[in-house]
Every structure is written in structure tokens, then in C-alpha cells.
Amino acid sequence: MLTGKIIGLGSYLPPKILTNDDLSKMVETNDEWITERTGIKQRHIADAVEDKVTTMACKAAKAAVEDAGIDPSEIDLIVAASTTPDVLFPGVACYVQGAIGADGCAAFDVNSACPGFIAAYNTAQGFIETGNAKTVLVLGSECLSNYVDWTDRGTCILFGDGAGAAVLRAEEGLKNSFIMKASMKRGDCLHCESMKQPKRVDEEGFLQSTFMYMNGKEVFRFVVTEIPALVEELSAKYGFSIDEVDHFVFHQANRRIIEATAKKLNVPLEKFPMNIQDTGNTSSASIPILLTQMKKEGKLKKGDKIVMSSFGGGLTWGANYFVY
């Protein structure tokens, strides 16, 4: 059975860092309050001029291709995930194609909010398993700071910018093992509207709706219930033991969410790598950024069994099991 194995990883984080102390000068908050509730100490913020979603994606993609040791001409498909693109069209994937010199391959974007990387990864696996692609570049890139209301301490403390990428190569192995779900019944608790609706500019509350809105308590309740259940469902569906998993690579949204999930699954917290303290929530970029860091630090080894999971606007959520 052909499956896509990760052979290269890369990431990019913009140089500007916004600490909790910096934020305390902008809104009524402090380092202790933010750290206790989120686990975040700092986040990287793009300038949105030199570092945009497209440019950050290109930098992460180049790093992943270099790490894979392949020629860009070998890439058959590029799938990019982003909720915050700086260009509506062409897609981020097309900009990446041009930047890395992979002319002629297929390239398109997906938008599944924070689980975007999982959606892109599973799309790539579908192409590989059906024999329509051998080498695929998958990435997530976000400039969430463009959509943050910097006067709202409930959301501005959470988000950061960055990009992460992975190169998948067709090899014999375990069939892609995944579950993806969505529930728009709960969609109102996490959303952001497009500002490009000129006929609505004078509508009461419209401009505020173009900033990210989140009902944190409702999202927290949803995640700590649905994500552990999803991991257990994944385990039952594909016949692997949760105890055998080496790393639970989860979307870096909130340390308390990850701690609660680990407790519900009865899994040691040490198996849940985290970098949220340094990056904040980078949406679809968070999982590939974390995987790249794990590899650089020697914490990711061939043969490791991994569950990756993410959740976000939609509400959408998903999980994968794979052997690295």
C-alpha cells in the first residue's frame, strides 16, 4: 500500500517577538494572567510587508525541500493551508510553486481554519494513495495578527504568525489513518467575516465582526470533550493502542486544553510536545512548525508513532495516526 511518508520538514517564524509584558502595555493584562490561562509567554508577529502569508510560506517550503534533499522538479503537487492569505488568488500554493521552482506541478489551497494542515495532509495522501502524485509539498501559513482586535484581551493574547511545511514521498507503508469532522451547529463560537463587503460597512457590528471572535469557554468545553473522544475513535478504527503512541502532536492553541486532553486519555503529558509558550496559536501552521522543531531537537525519530490532531473554526476537528 502506497502512503506518503514525511521526508522533509521546514518552518519560518518572523523575527519580531511580542511578549506578554509587551501586551500588558497595550491592553489590561499581565504575564501571569496570560501564562496561567494559556501557557503562552510570547508570539512572533509578521510585519505584513516583508513577511506575509505568501512570503512566509515560501521560506518554510524552501526549508522543507532542502531538508528533504530533493530537487523541486520532483514535486507533483503543492497543497497550502491558510485562513489568512494576503492574496485571494492565485493561491498561496501557486506563489510557493514559483518561489521554489516547481513549475508545472499542481498547486491549490485549502481552508479548514486551524486544522488546515491536517486537511492539506489528507488531501496529499489521497493523491499519493491513488497514484496521482509521488512527491507532495504540504504547508500551513498564517498572518493572524492582521485579524486580531488588539483592544480585546481575550483574543489578542492568543495568536502568532508563522509557516510550516512538510514534504511527503510515496513509499510502501500503513494506509493513511485519519478522521475528520465538522459541526456548524457550534460555528458561531469561533469566526471572522471578510471586510470586503462594501454594502455592509454601515451595518451595526459589521466592522467588529471582521476581527477574530472566539467564545473561549465554549471552545474549551468542546475541545476537551471531542478531541479525546476522536483519538479513541481513531485508535479503535485503525487498531493501534494509545499507549504505543510516542508523540501526540496537537494544534498549539492552549496549554490547558492539551493538559486536559492528556488527562482524559490517561497519557503522560511528556508525550505531548509543546512550543505554544514561544509561538502562540499559529493556526494551520502550528503542527508543521512543531514537527520541524522536534526534528531539529532530535526528538523525532524514524519509526516513531504519532497522533496529530487539530481543531478550529467551523467548528472543524480531525486527527491522524502515522509512523514517521
PDB file of C-alpha atoms in Angstrom:
ATOM      1  CA  MET A   1       0.000   0.000   0.000  1.00  0.00           C
ATOM      2  CA  LEU A   2       1.445   3.373  -1.033  1.00  0.00           C
ATOM      3  CA  THR A   3       1.378   6.112   1.563  1.00  0.00           C
ATOM      4  CA  GLY A   4       3.026   9.491   1.952  1.00  0.00           C
ATOM      5  CA  LYS A   5       5.994   9.454   4.325  1.00  0.00           C
ATOM      6  CA  ILE A   6       7.377  12.723   5.651  1.00  0.00           C
ATOM      7  CA  ILE A   7      10.901  13.098   4.258  1.00  0.00           C
ATOM      8  CA  GLY A   8      11.440  16.805   4.874  1.00  0.00           C
ATOM      9  CA  LEU A   9      10.292  19.493   7.304  1.00  0.00           C
ATOM     10  CA  GLY A  10      10.744  23.249   7.416  1.00  0.00           C
ATOM     11  CA  SER A  11       9.345  26.284   9.166  1.00  0.00           C
ATOM     12  CA  TYR A  12       9.611  30.042   9.382  1.00  0.00           C
ATOM     13  CA  LEU A  13       8.838  32.423  12.240  1.00  0.00           C
ATOM     14  CA  PRO A  14       9.086  36.191  11.726  1.00  0.00           C
ATOM     15  CA  PRO A  15      11.819  37.881  13.778  1.00  0.00           C
ATOM     16  CA  LYS A  16       9.607  40.313  15.702  1.00  0.00           C
ATOM     17  CA  ILE A  17       8.592  38.922  19.095  1.00  0.00           C
ATOM     18  CA  LEU A  18       5.690  40.247  21.157  1.00  0.00           C
ATOM     19  CA  THR A  19       5.970  39.213  24.802  1.00  0.00           C
ATOM     20  CA  ASN A  20       3.261  39.151  27.430  1.00  0.00           C
ATOM     21  CA  ASP A  21       4.891  42.169  29.037  1.00  0.00           C
ATOM     22  CA  ASP A  22       4.644  43.985  25.709  1.00  0.00           C
ATOM     23  CA  LEU A  23       0.938  43.165  25.563  1.00  0.00           C
ATOM     24  CA  SER A  24       0.403  44.472  29.085  1.00  0.00           C
ATOM     25  CA  LYS A  25       1.239  47.931  27.722  1.00  0.00           C
ATOM     26  CA  MET A  26      -1.460  47.593  25.042  1.00  0.00           C
ATOM     27  CA  VAL A  27      -4.393  46.042  26.930  1.00  0.00           C
ATOM     28  CA  GLU A  28      -5.334  45.363  30.539  1.00  0.00           C
ATOM     29  CA  THR A  29      -3.442  42.131  31.143  1.00  0.00           C
ATOM     30  CA  ASN A  30      -0.189  40.805  32.556  1.00  0.00           C
ATOM     31  CA  ASP A  31       2.256  37.949  32.093  1.00  0.00           C
ATOM     32  CA  GLU A  32       0.905  35.896  34.998  1.00  0.00           C
ATOM     33  CA  TRP A  33      -2.709  36.158  33.782  1.00  0.00           C
ATOM     34  CA  ILE A  34      -1.841  35.098  30.211  1.00  0.00           C
ATOM     35  CA  THR A  35       0.539  32.312  31.234  1.00  0.00           C
ATOM     36  CA  GLU A  36      -1.881  30.795  33.721  1.00  0.00           C
ATOM     37  CA  ARG A  37      -4.754  30.680  31.234  1.00  0.00           C
ATOM     38  CA  THR A  38      -2.921  29.803  28.017  1.00  0.00           C
ATOM     39  CA  GLY A  39       0.672  28.763  28.640  1.00  0.00           C
ATOM     40  CA  ILE A  40       1.810  31.428  26.160  1.00  0.00           C
ATOM     41  CA  LYS A  41       4.795  33.639  27.025  1.00  0.00           C
ATOM     42  CA  GLN A  42       5.439  35.229  23.626  1.00  0.00           C
ATOM     43  CA  ARG A  43       4.423  35.112  19.959  1.00  0.00           C
ATOM     44  CA  HIS A  44       6.050  36.038  16.630  1.00  0.00           C
ATOM     45  CA  ILE A  45       4.397  38.873  14.699  1.00  0.00           C
ATOM     46  CA  ALA A  46       4.879  39.427  10.968  1.00  0.00           C
ATOM     47  CA  ASP A  47       5.307  42.931   9.578  1.00  0.00           C
ATOM     48  CA  ALA A  48       2.823  42.028   6.792  1.00  0.00           C
ATOM     49  CA  VAL A  49       5.156  43.735   4.277  1.00  0.00           C
ATOM     50  CA  GLU A  50       8.325  41.656   4.053  1.00  0.00           C
ATOM     51  CA  ASP A  51       6.725  38.778   5.936  1.00  0.00           C
ATOM     52  CA  LYS A  52       3.288  37.977   4.554  1.00  0.00           C
ATOM     53  CA  VAL A  53       1.438  34.673   4.351  1.00  0.00           C
ATOM     54  CA  THR A  54       2.814  34.058   0.860  1.00  0.00           C
ATOM     55  CA  THR A  55       6.416  35.001   1.649  1.00  0.00           C
ATOM     56  CA  MET A  56       6.479  33.066   4.928  1.00  0.00           C
ATOM     57  CA  ALA A  57       5.034  30.045   3.123  1.00  0.00           C
ATOM     58  CA  CYS A  58       7.795  30.251   0.513  1.00  0.00           C
ATOM     59  CA  LYS A  59      10.503  30.390   3.198  1.00  0.00           C
ATOM     60  CA  ALA A  60       9.105  27.386   5.061  1.00  0.00           C
ATOM     61  CA  ALA A  61       8.663  25.465   1.803  1.00  0.00           C
ATOM     62  CA  LYS A  62      12.261  26.102   0.714  1.00  0.00           C
ATOM     63  CA  ALA A  63      13.489  24.857   4.099  1.00  0.00           C
ATOM     64  CA  ALA A  64      11.386  21.680   3.832  1.00  0.00           C
ATOM     65  CA  VAL A  65      12.580  20.939   0.286  1.00  0.00           C
ATOM     66  CA  GLU A  66      16.193  21.459   1.373  1.00  0.00           C
ATOM     67  CA  ASP A  67      15.662  19.185   4.381  1.00  0.00           C
ATOM     68  CA  ALA A  68      14.168  16.504   2.098  1.00  0.00           C
ATOM     69  CA  GLY A  69      17.205  16.688  -0.172  1.00  0.00           C
ATOM     70  CA  ILE A  70      15.114  16.701  -3.341  1.00  0.00           C
ATOM     71  CA  ASP A  71      15.029  18.803  -6.483  1.00  0.00           C
ATOM     72  CA  PRO A  72      11.869  20.956  -6.689  1.00  0.00           C
ATOM     73  CA  SER A  73      11.187  19.474 -10.131  1.00  0.00           C
ATOM     74  CA  GLU A  74      10.343  16.199  -8.359  1.00  0.00           C
ATOM     75  CA  ILE A  75       7.280  17.763  -6.691  1.00  0.00           C
ATOM     76  CA  ASP A  76       3.994  16.707  -8.284  1.00  0.00           C
ATOM     77  CA  LEU A  77       1.620  18.680  -6.076  1.00  0.00           C
ATOM     78  CA  ILE A  78       1.628  21.568  -3.591  1.00  0.00           C
ATOM     79  CA  VAL A  79      -1.245  21.926  -1.123  1.00  0.00           C
ATOM     80  CA  ALA A  80      -1.243  25.032   1.074  1.00  0.00           C
ATOM     81  CA  ALA A  81      -3.485  25.702   4.061  1.00  0.00           C
ATOM     82  CA  SER A  82      -4.264  29.240   5.177  1.00  0.00           C
ATOM     83  CA  THR A  83      -7.130  31.098   6.788  1.00  0.00           C
ATOM     84  CA  THR A  84      -5.458  34.498   6.452  1.00  0.00           C
ATOM     85  CA  PRO A  85      -3.963  34.775   2.927  1.00  0.00           C
ATOM     86  CA  ASP A  86      -2.672  38.165   1.809  1.00  0.00           C
ATOM     87  CA  VAL A  87      -3.818  37.418  -1.767  1.00  0.00           C
ATOM     88  CA  LEU A  88      -7.235  35.984  -2.592  1.00  0.00           C
ATOM     89  CA  PHE A  89      -5.988  34.459  -5.829  1.00  0.00           C
ATOM     90  CA  PRO A  90      -3.881  32.905  -7.106  1.00  0.00           C
ATOM     91  CA  GLY A  91      -3.493  30.612  -4.138  1.00  0.00           C
ATOM     92  CA  VAL A  92      -0.617  30.573  -1.684  1.00  0.00           C
ATOM     93  CA  ALA A  93       0.444  27.245  -3.213  1.00  0.00           C
ATOM     94  CA  CYS A  94       0.986  28.949  -6.574  1.00  0.00           C
ATOM     95  CA  TYR A  95       3.301  31.535  -5.015  1.00  0.00           C
ATOM     96  CA  VAL A  96       5.235  28.721  -3.365  1.00  0.00           C
ATOM     97  CA  GLN A  97       5.482  26.869  -6.672  1.00  0.00           C
ATOM     98  CA  GLY A  98       7.035  29.912  -8.307  1.00  0.00           C
ATOM     99  CA  ALA A  99       9.424  30.583  -5.420  1.00  0.00           C
ATOM    100  CA  ILE A 100      10.863  27.075  -5.221  1.00  0.00           C
ATOM    101  CA  GLY A 101      10.958  26.432  -8.979  1.00  0.00           C
ATOM    102  CA  ALA A 102       8.460  23.572  -9.188  1.00  0.00           C
ATOM    103  CA  ASP A 103       6.894  24.833 -12.419  1.00  0.00           C
ATOM    104  CA  GLY A 104       4.186  22.651 -13.907  1.00  0.00           C
ATOM    105  CA  CYS A 105       3.064  20.767 -10.823  1.00  0.00           C
ATOM    106  CA  ALA A 106      -0.475  21.053  -9.499  1.00  0.00           C
ATOM    107  CA  ALA A 107      -0.976  23.691  -6.805  1.00  0.00           C
ATOM    108  CA  PHE A 108      -4.000  24.737  -4.762  1.00  0.00           C
ATOM    109  CA  ASP A 109      -5.105  25.918  -1.313  1.00  0.00           C
ATOM    110  CA  VAL A 110      -7.450  24.569   1.350  1.00  0.00           C
ATOM    111  CA  ASN A 111      -9.163  26.483   4.145  1.00  0.00           C
ATOM    112  CA  SER A 112     -10.183  24.479   7.185  1.00  0.00           C
ATOM    113  CA  ALA A 113      -9.162  27.048   9.818  1.00  0.00           C
ATOM    114  CA  CYS A 114      -6.724  25.652  12.398  1.00  0.00           C
ATOM    115  CA  PRO A 115      -6.988  22.023  11.155  1.00  0.00           C
ATOM    116  CA  GLY A 116      -5.907  23.274   7.721  1.00  0.00           C
ATOM    117  CA  PHE A 117      -2.614  21.379   7.776  1.00  0.00           C
ATOM    118  CA  ILE A 118      -4.472  18.139   8.536  1.00  0.00           C
ATOM    119  CA  ALA A 119      -6.880  18.841   5.649  1.00  0.00           C
ATOM    120  CA  ALA A 120      -3.952  19.548   3.308  1.00  0.00           C
ATOM    121  CA  TYR A 121      -2.033  16.490   4.535  1.00  0.00           C
ATOM    122  CA  ASN A 122      -5.018  14.190   3.955  1.00  0.00           C
ATOM    123  CA  THR A 123      -5.614  15.698   0.518  1.00  0.00           C
ATOM    124  CA  ALA A 124      -1.995  14.968  -0.360  1.00  0.00           C
ATOM    125  CA  GLN A 125      -2.330  11.416   0.912  1.00  0.00           C
ATOM    126  CA  GLY A 126      -5.350  10.903  -1.333  1.00  0.00           C
ATOM    127  CA  PHE A 127      -3.297  11.895  -4.394  1.00  0.00           C
ATOM    128  CA  ILE A 128      -0.453   9.599  -3.320  1.00  0.00           C
ATOM    129  CA  GLU A 129      -2.602   6.571  -2.496  1.00  0.00           C
ATOM    130  CA  THR A 130      -4.383   6.771  -5.860  1.00  0.00           C
ATOM    131  CA  GLY A 131      -1.086   7.021  -7.735  1.00  0.00           C
ATOM    132  CA  ASN A 132      -1.703  10.567  -8.927  1.00  0.00           C
ATOM    133  CA  ALA A 133       1.327  12.011  -7.134  1.00  0.00           C
ATOM    134  CA  LYS A 134       4.605  10.669  -5.803  1.00  0.00           C
ATOM    135  CA  THR A 135       6.056  13.708  -4.071  1.00  0.00           C
ATOM    136  CA  VAL A 136       3.857  16.354  -2.428  1.00  0.00           C
ATOM    137  CA  LEU A 137       4.655  19.556  -0.557  1.00  0.00           C
ATOM    138  CA  VAL A 138       2.141  20.339   2.196  1.00  0.00           C
ATOM    139  CA  LEU A 139       2.182  23.551   4.212  1.00  0.00           C
ATOM    140  CA  GLY A 140       0.342  25.909   6.516  1.00  0.00           C
ATOM    141  CA  SER A 141       0.990  29.653   6.668  1.00  0.00           C
ATOM    142  CA  GLU A 142      -0.809  32.298   8.716  1.00  0.00           C
ATOM    143  CA  CYS A 143      -0.675  36.006   9.487  1.00  0.00           C
ATOM    144  CA  LEU A 144      -3.295  36.024  12.220  1.00  0.00           C
ATOM    145  CA  SER A 145      -2.102  39.345  13.613  1.00  0.00           C
ATOM    146  CA  ASN A 146      -3.846  41.033  10.665  1.00  0.00           C
ATOM    147  CA  TYR A 147      -7.205  39.831  12.005  1.00  0.00           C
ATOM    148  CA  VAL A 148      -6.694  40.416  15.727  1.00  0.00           C
ATOM    149  CA  ASP A 149      -8.523  43.131  17.626  1.00  0.00           C
ATOM    150  CA  TRP A 150      -5.632  44.477  19.679  1.00  0.00           C
ATOM    151  CA  THR A 151      -8.064  46.014  22.172  1.00  0.00           C
ATOM    152  CA  ASP A 152      -9.630  42.623  23.018  1.00  0.00           C
ATOM    153  CA  ARG A 153      -7.528  40.940  25.689  1.00  0.00           C
ATOM    154  CA  GLY A 154      -9.475  37.703  25.287  1.00  0.00           C
ATOM    155  CA  THR A 155      -8.138  37.076  21.772  1.00  0.00           C
ATOM    156  CA  CYS A 156      -5.107  39.293  21.120  1.00  0.00           C
ATOM    157  CA  ILE A 157      -3.047  37.348  23.674  1.00  0.00           C
ATOM    158  CA  LEU A 158      -3.503  34.065  21.809  1.00  0.00           C
ATOM    159  CA  PHE A 159      -2.311  34.378  18.242  1.00  0.00           C
ATOM    160  CA  GLY A 160       1.009  34.492  16.444  1.00  0.00           C
ATOM    161  CA  ASP A 161       2.269  34.341  12.856  1.00  0.00           C
ATOM    162  CA  GLY A 162       4.404  31.814  11.006  1.00  0.00           C
ATOM    163  CA  ALA A 163       4.585  28.998   8.479  1.00  0.00           C
ATOM    164  CA  GLY A 164       5.475  25.315   8.440  1.00  0.00           C
ATOM    165  CA  ALA A 165       5.868  22.759   5.652  1.00  0.00           C
ATOM    166  CA  ALA A 166       6.391  19.051   5.043  1.00  0.00           C
ATOM    167  CA  VAL A 167       7.448  17.038   2.004  1.00  0.00           C
ATOM    168  CA  LEU A 168       5.665  13.713   1.562  1.00  0.00           C
ATOM    169  CA  ARG A 169       7.118  10.940  -0.608  1.00  0.00           C
ATOM    170  CA  ALA A 170       5.223   7.839  -1.752  1.00  0.00           C
ATOM    171  CA  GLU A 171       6.511   4.698  -0.030  1.00  0.00           C
ATOM    172  CA  GLU A 172       5.139   1.339   0.968  1.00  0.00           C
ATOM    173  CA  GLY A 173       3.538   1.629   4.375  1.00  0.00           C
ATOM    174  CA  LEU A 174       0.466   1.946   6.527  1.00  0.00           C
ATOM    175  CA  LYS A 175      -2.651   3.320   4.836  1.00  0.00           C
ATOM    176  CA  ASN A 176      -3.351   6.927   5.764  1.00  0.00           C
ATOM    177  CA  SER A 177      -5.245   6.671   9.049  1.00  0.00           C
ATOM    178  CA  PHE A 178      -7.447   9.669   9.766  1.00  0.00           C
ATOM    179  CA  ILE A 179     -10.814  11.003  10.876  1.00  0.00           C
ATOM    180  CA  MET A 180     -12.124  14.486  10.096  1.00  0.00           C
ATOM    181  CA  LYS A 181     -15.325  16.068  11.392  1.00  0.00           C
ATOM    182  CA  ALA A 182     -17.245  19.338  11.382  1.00  0.00           C
ATOM    183  CA  SER A 183     -20.214  20.831  13.232  1.00  0.00           C
ATOM    184  CA  MET A 184     -21.531  24.185  12.070  1.00  0.00           C
ATOM    185  CA  LYS A 185     -24.106  23.991  14.860  1.00  0.00           C
ATOM    186  CA  ARG A 186     -21.310  25.394  17.030  1.00  0.00           C
ATOM    187  CA  GLY A 187     -19.757  27.602  14.360  1.00  0.00           C
ATOM    188  CA  ASP A 188     -20.756  30.908  15.914  1.00  0.00           C
ATOM    189  CA  CYS A 189     -18.330  30.495  18.811  1.00  0.00           C
ATOM    190  CA  LEU A 190     -15.299  30.990  16.536  1.00  0.00           C
ATOM    191  CA  HIS A 191     -15.486  33.068  13.372  1.00  0.00           C
ATOM    192  CA  CYS A 192     -14.257  36.038  11.376  1.00  0.00           C
ATOM    193  CA  GLU A 193     -16.033  37.782   8.475  1.00  0.00           C
ATOM    194  CA  SER A 194     -14.460  39.262   5.359  1.00  0.00           C
ATOM    195  CA  MET A 195     -14.105  43.039   5.308  1.00  0.00           C
ATOM    196  CA  LYS A 196     -14.638  43.069   1.529  1.00  0.00           C
ATOM    197  CA  GLN A 197     -18.409  43.509   1.776  1.00  0.00           C
ATOM    198  CA  PRO A 198     -18.868  47.219   0.949  1.00  0.00           C
ATOM    199  CA  LYS A 199     -22.654  47.138   1.168  1.00  0.00           C
ATOM    200  CA  ARG A 200     -22.407  46.076   4.824  1.00  0.00           C
ATOM    201  CA  VAL A 201     -19.961  48.711   6.061  1.00  0.00           C
ATOM    202  CA  ASP A 202     -22.692  50.759   7.767  1.00  0.00           C
ATOM    203  CA  GLU A 203     -24.346  47.684   9.291  1.00  0.00           C
ATOM    204  CA  GLU A 204     -24.238  47.737  13.082  1.00  0.00           C
ATOM    205  CA  GLY A 205     -21.482  45.454  14.387  1.00  0.00           C
ATOM    206  CA  PHE A 206     -20.139  44.583  10.940  1.00  0.00           C
ATOM    207  CA  LEU A 207     -16.658  46.084  11.267  1.00  0.00           C
ATOM    208  CA  GLN A 208     -16.156  44.361  14.617  1.00  0.00           C
ATOM    209  CA  SER A 209     -17.133  41.046  13.012  1.00  0.00           C
ATOM    210  CA  THR A 210     -14.146  41.339  10.651  1.00  0.00           C
ATOM    211  CA  PHE A 211     -11.857  40.736  13.626  1.00  0.00           C
ATOM    212  CA  MET A 212     -11.482  37.255  15.054  1.00  0.00           C
ATOM    213  CA  TYR A 213     -14.195  36.403  17.538  1.00  0.00           C
ATOM    214  CA  MET A 214     -13.964  33.498  19.942  1.00  0.00           C
ATOM    215  CA  ASN A 215     -16.076  32.290  22.829  1.00  0.00           C
ATOM    216  CA  GLY A 216     -13.147  30.790  24.712  1.00  0.00           C
ATOM    217  CA  LYS A 217     -15.160  28.912  27.321  1.00  0.00           C
ATOM    218  CA  GLU A 218     -17.359  27.224  24.723  1.00  0.00           C
ATOM    219  CA  VAL A 219     -14.375  26.274  22.548  1.00  0.00           C
ATOM    220  CA  PHE A 220     -12.573  24.867  25.583  1.00  0.00           C
ATOM    221  CA  ARG A 221     -15.572  22.721  26.571  1.00  0.00           C
ATOM    222  CA  PHE A 222     -15.930  21.472  23.012  1.00  0.00           C
ATOM    223  CA  VAL A 223     -12.276  20.557  22.577  1.00  0.00           C
ATOM    224  CA  VAL A 224     -11.702  18.752  25.874  1.00  0.00           C
ATOM    225  CA  THR A 225     -14.753  16.608  25.116  1.00  0.00           C
ATOM    226  CA  GLU A 226     -14.434  15.958  21.391  1.00  0.00           C
ATOM    227  CA  ILE A 227     -10.667  15.611  20.894  1.00  0.00           C
ATOM    228  CA  PRO A 228     -10.086  12.804  23.443  1.00  0.00           C
ATOM    229  CA  ALA A 229     -13.143  11.024  22.007  1.00  0.00           C
ATOM    230  CA  LEU A 230     -11.760  11.476  18.499  1.00  0.00           C
ATOM    231  CA  VAL A 231      -8.372   9.994  19.425  1.00  0.00           C
ATOM    232  CA  GLU A 232     -10.100   6.987  20.996  1.00  0.00           C
ATOM    233  CA  GLU A 233     -12.258   6.602  17.871  1.00  0.00           C
ATOM    234  CA  LEU A 234      -9.140   6.785  15.692  1.00  0.00           C
ATOM    235  CA  SER A 235      -7.453   4.113  17.814  1.00  0.00           C
ATOM    236  CA  ALA A 236     -10.442   1.795  17.536  1.00  0.00           C
ATOM    237  CA  LYS A 237     -10.888   2.376  13.798  1.00  0.00           C
ATOM    238  CA  TYR A 238      -7.277   1.673  12.840  1.00  0.00           C
ATOM    239  CA  GLY A 239      -6.337  -0.827  15.520  1.00  0.00           C
ATOM    240  CA  PHE A 240      -3.471   0.863  17.311  1.00  0.00           C
ATOM    241  CA  SER A 241      -3.030   1.258  21.055  1.00  0.00           C
ATOM    242  CA  ILE A 242      -2.963   4.758  22.506  1.00  0.00           C
ATOM    243  CA  ASP A 243      -0.276   3.547  24.907  1.00  0.00           C
ATOM    244  CA  GLU A 244       2.004   2.739  21.941  1.00  0.00           C
ATOM    245  CA  VAL A 245       1.970   6.296  20.607  1.00  0.00           C
ATOM    246  CA  ASP A 246       5.303   8.100  21.043  1.00  0.00           C
ATOM    247  CA  HIS A 247       4.147  11.670  20.362  1.00  0.00           C
ATOM    248  CA  PHE A 248       0.776  13.405  20.395  1.00  0.00           C
ATOM    249  CA  VAL A 249       1.473  16.382  18.134  1.00  0.00           C
ATOM    250  CA  PHE A 250      -1.507  18.637  18.741  1.00  0.00           C
ATOM    251  CA  HIS A 251      -2.522  22.035  17.468  1.00  0.00           C
ATOM    252  CA  GLN A 252      -0.887  24.568  19.767  1.00  0.00           C
ATOM    253  CA  ALA A 253      -3.914  26.555  20.889  1.00  0.00           C
ATOM    254  CA  ASN A 254      -3.849  26.447  24.681  1.00  0.00           C
ATOM    255  CA  ARG A 255      -1.685  24.564  27.169  1.00  0.00           C
ATOM    256  CA  ARG A 256      -4.677  23.912  29.457  1.00  0.00           C
ATOM    257  CA  ILE A 257      -6.510  22.205  26.581  1.00  0.00           C
ATOM    258  CA  ILE A 258      -3.556  19.906  25.946  1.00  0.00           C
ATOM    259  CA  GLU A 259      -3.209  19.139  29.662  1.00  0.00           C
ATOM    260  CA  ALA A 260      -6.924  18.317  29.956  1.00  0.00           C
ATOM    261  CA  THR A 261      -6.762  16.080  26.878  1.00  0.00           C
ATOM    262  CA  ALA A 262      -3.735  14.200  28.202  1.00  0.00           C
ATOM    263  CA  LYS A 263      -5.532  13.637  31.490  1.00  0.00           C
ATOM    264  CA  LYS A 264      -8.685  12.332  29.795  1.00  0.00           C
ATOM    265  CA  LEU A 265      -6.658   9.942  27.652  1.00  0.00           C
ATOM    266  CA  ASN A 266      -4.595   8.881  30.677  1.00  0.00           C
ATOM    267  CA  VAL A 267      -1.405   9.644  28.759  1.00  0.00           C
ATOM    268  CA  PRO A 268       1.686  11.248  30.343  1.00  0.00           C
ATOM    269  CA  LEU A 269       1.940  14.938  29.481  1.00  0.00           C
ATOM    270  CA  GLU A 270       5.549  14.282  28.415  1.00  0.00           C
ATOM    271  CA  LYS A 271       4.160  12.642  25.267  1.00  0.00           C
ATOM    272  CA  PHE A 272       2.560  15.942  24.237  1.00  0.00           C
ATOM    273  CA  PRO A 273       5.331  18.166  22.838  1.00  0.00           C
ATOM    274  CA  MET A 274       4.583  21.876  23.123  1.00  0.00           C
ATOM    275  CA  ASN A 275       6.041  25.108  21.804  1.00  0.00           C
ATOM    276  CA  ILE A 276       2.977  27.281  22.408  1.00  0.00           C
ATOM    277  CA  GLN A 277       4.919  29.190  25.057  1.00  0.00           C
ATOM    278  CA  ASP A 278       7.136  30.586  22.287  1.00  0.00           C
ATOM    279  CA  THR A 279       4.820  30.796  19.287  1.00  0.00           C
ATOM    280  CA  GLY A 280       1.248  31.268  20.492  1.00  0.00           C
ATOM    281  CA  ASN A 281      -1.527  29.884  18.316  1.00  0.00           C
ATOM    282  CA  THR A 282      -0.366  29.881  14.675  1.00  0.00           C
ATOM    283  CA  SER A 283      -3.476  28.093  13.373  1.00  0.00           C
ATOM    284  CA  SER A 284      -2.783  25.822  10.373  1.00  0.00           C
ATOM    285  CA  ALA A 285       0.967  26.428  10.705  1.00  0.00           C
ATOM    286  CA  SER A 286       1.249  25.162  14.283  1.00  0.00           C
ATOM    287  CA  ILE A 287       1.641  21.410  13.664  1.00  0.00           C
ATOM    288  CA  PRO A 288       4.342  21.618  10.941  1.00  0.00           C
ATOM    289  CA  ILE A 289       6.192  24.270  12.955  1.00  0.00           C
ATOM    290  CA  LEU A 290       6.193  21.943  15.965  1.00  0.00           C
ATOM    291  CA  LEU A 291       7.228  18.898  13.903  1.00  0.00           C
ATOM    292  CA  THR A 292      10.127  20.878  12.444  1.00  0.00           C
ATOM    293  CA  GLN A 293      11.286  21.934  15.904  1.00  0.00           C
ATOM    294  CA  MET A 294      11.043  18.361  17.183  1.00  0.00           C
ATOM    295  CA  LYS A 295      13.211  17.134  14.320  1.00  0.00           C
ATOM    296  CA  LYS A 296      15.828  19.851  14.849  1.00  0.00           C
ATOM    297  CA  GLU A 297      15.984  18.999  18.554  1.00  0.00           C
ATOM    298  CA  GLY A 298      16.403  15.272  17.849  1.00  0.00           C
ATOM    299  CA  LYS A 299      13.044  14.396  19.406  1.00  0.00           C
ATOM    300  CA  LEU A 300      11.567  12.995  16.182  1.00  0.00           C
ATOM    301  CA  LYS A 301      12.998   9.682  15.013  1.00  0.00           C
ATOM    302  CA  LYS A 302      12.221   7.290  12.196  1.00  0.00           C
ATOM    303  CA  GLY A 303       9.705   4.721  13.340  1.00  0.00           C
ATOM    304  CA  ASP A 304       8.085   6.991  15.930  1.00  0.00           C
ATOM    305  CA  LYS A 305       4.327   6.503  16.178  1.00  0.00           C
ATOM    306  CA  ILE A 306       2.487   9.803  16.037  1.00  0.00           C
ATOM    307  CA  VAL A 307      -1.043  11.075  16.547  1.00  0.00           C
ATOM    308  CA  MET A 308      -1.576  14.600  15.267  1.00  0.00           C
ATOM    309  CA  SER A 309      -4.811  16.429  15.947  1.00  0.00           C
ATOM    310  CA  SER A 310      -6.255  19.885  15.469  1.00  0.00           C
ATOM    311  CA  PHE A 311      -9.481  21.832  15.922  1.00  0.00           C
ATOM    312  CA  GLY A 312     -10.778  25.223  14.902  1.00  0.00           C
ATOM    313  CA  GLY A 313     -13.400  27.353  13.216  1.00  0.00           C
ATOM    314  CA  GLY A 314     -16.307  25.533  11.652  1.00  0.00           C
ATOM    315  CA  LEU A 315     -16.180  24.006  14.114  1.00  0.00           C
ATOM    316  CA  THR A 316     -13.819  21.537  12.440  1.00  0.00           C
ATOM    317  CA  TRP A 317     -11.603  18.912  14.008  1.00  0.00           C
ATOM    318  CA  GLY A 318      -9.505  15.967  12.897  1.00  0.00           C
ATOM    319  CA  ALA A 319      -6.776  13.516  13.822  1.00  0.00           C
ATOM    320  CA  ASN A 320      -4.231  11.294  12.072  1.00  0.00           C
ATOM    321  CA  TYR A 321      -2.133   8.334  13.114  1.00  0.00           C
ATOM    322  CA  PHE A 322       1.109   7.667  11.238  1.00  0.00           C
ATOM    323  CA  VAL A 323       4.562   6.229  11.620  1.00  0.00           C
ATOM    324  CA  TYR A 324       7.272   8.779  10.979  1.00  0.00           C
TER     325      TYR A 324
END
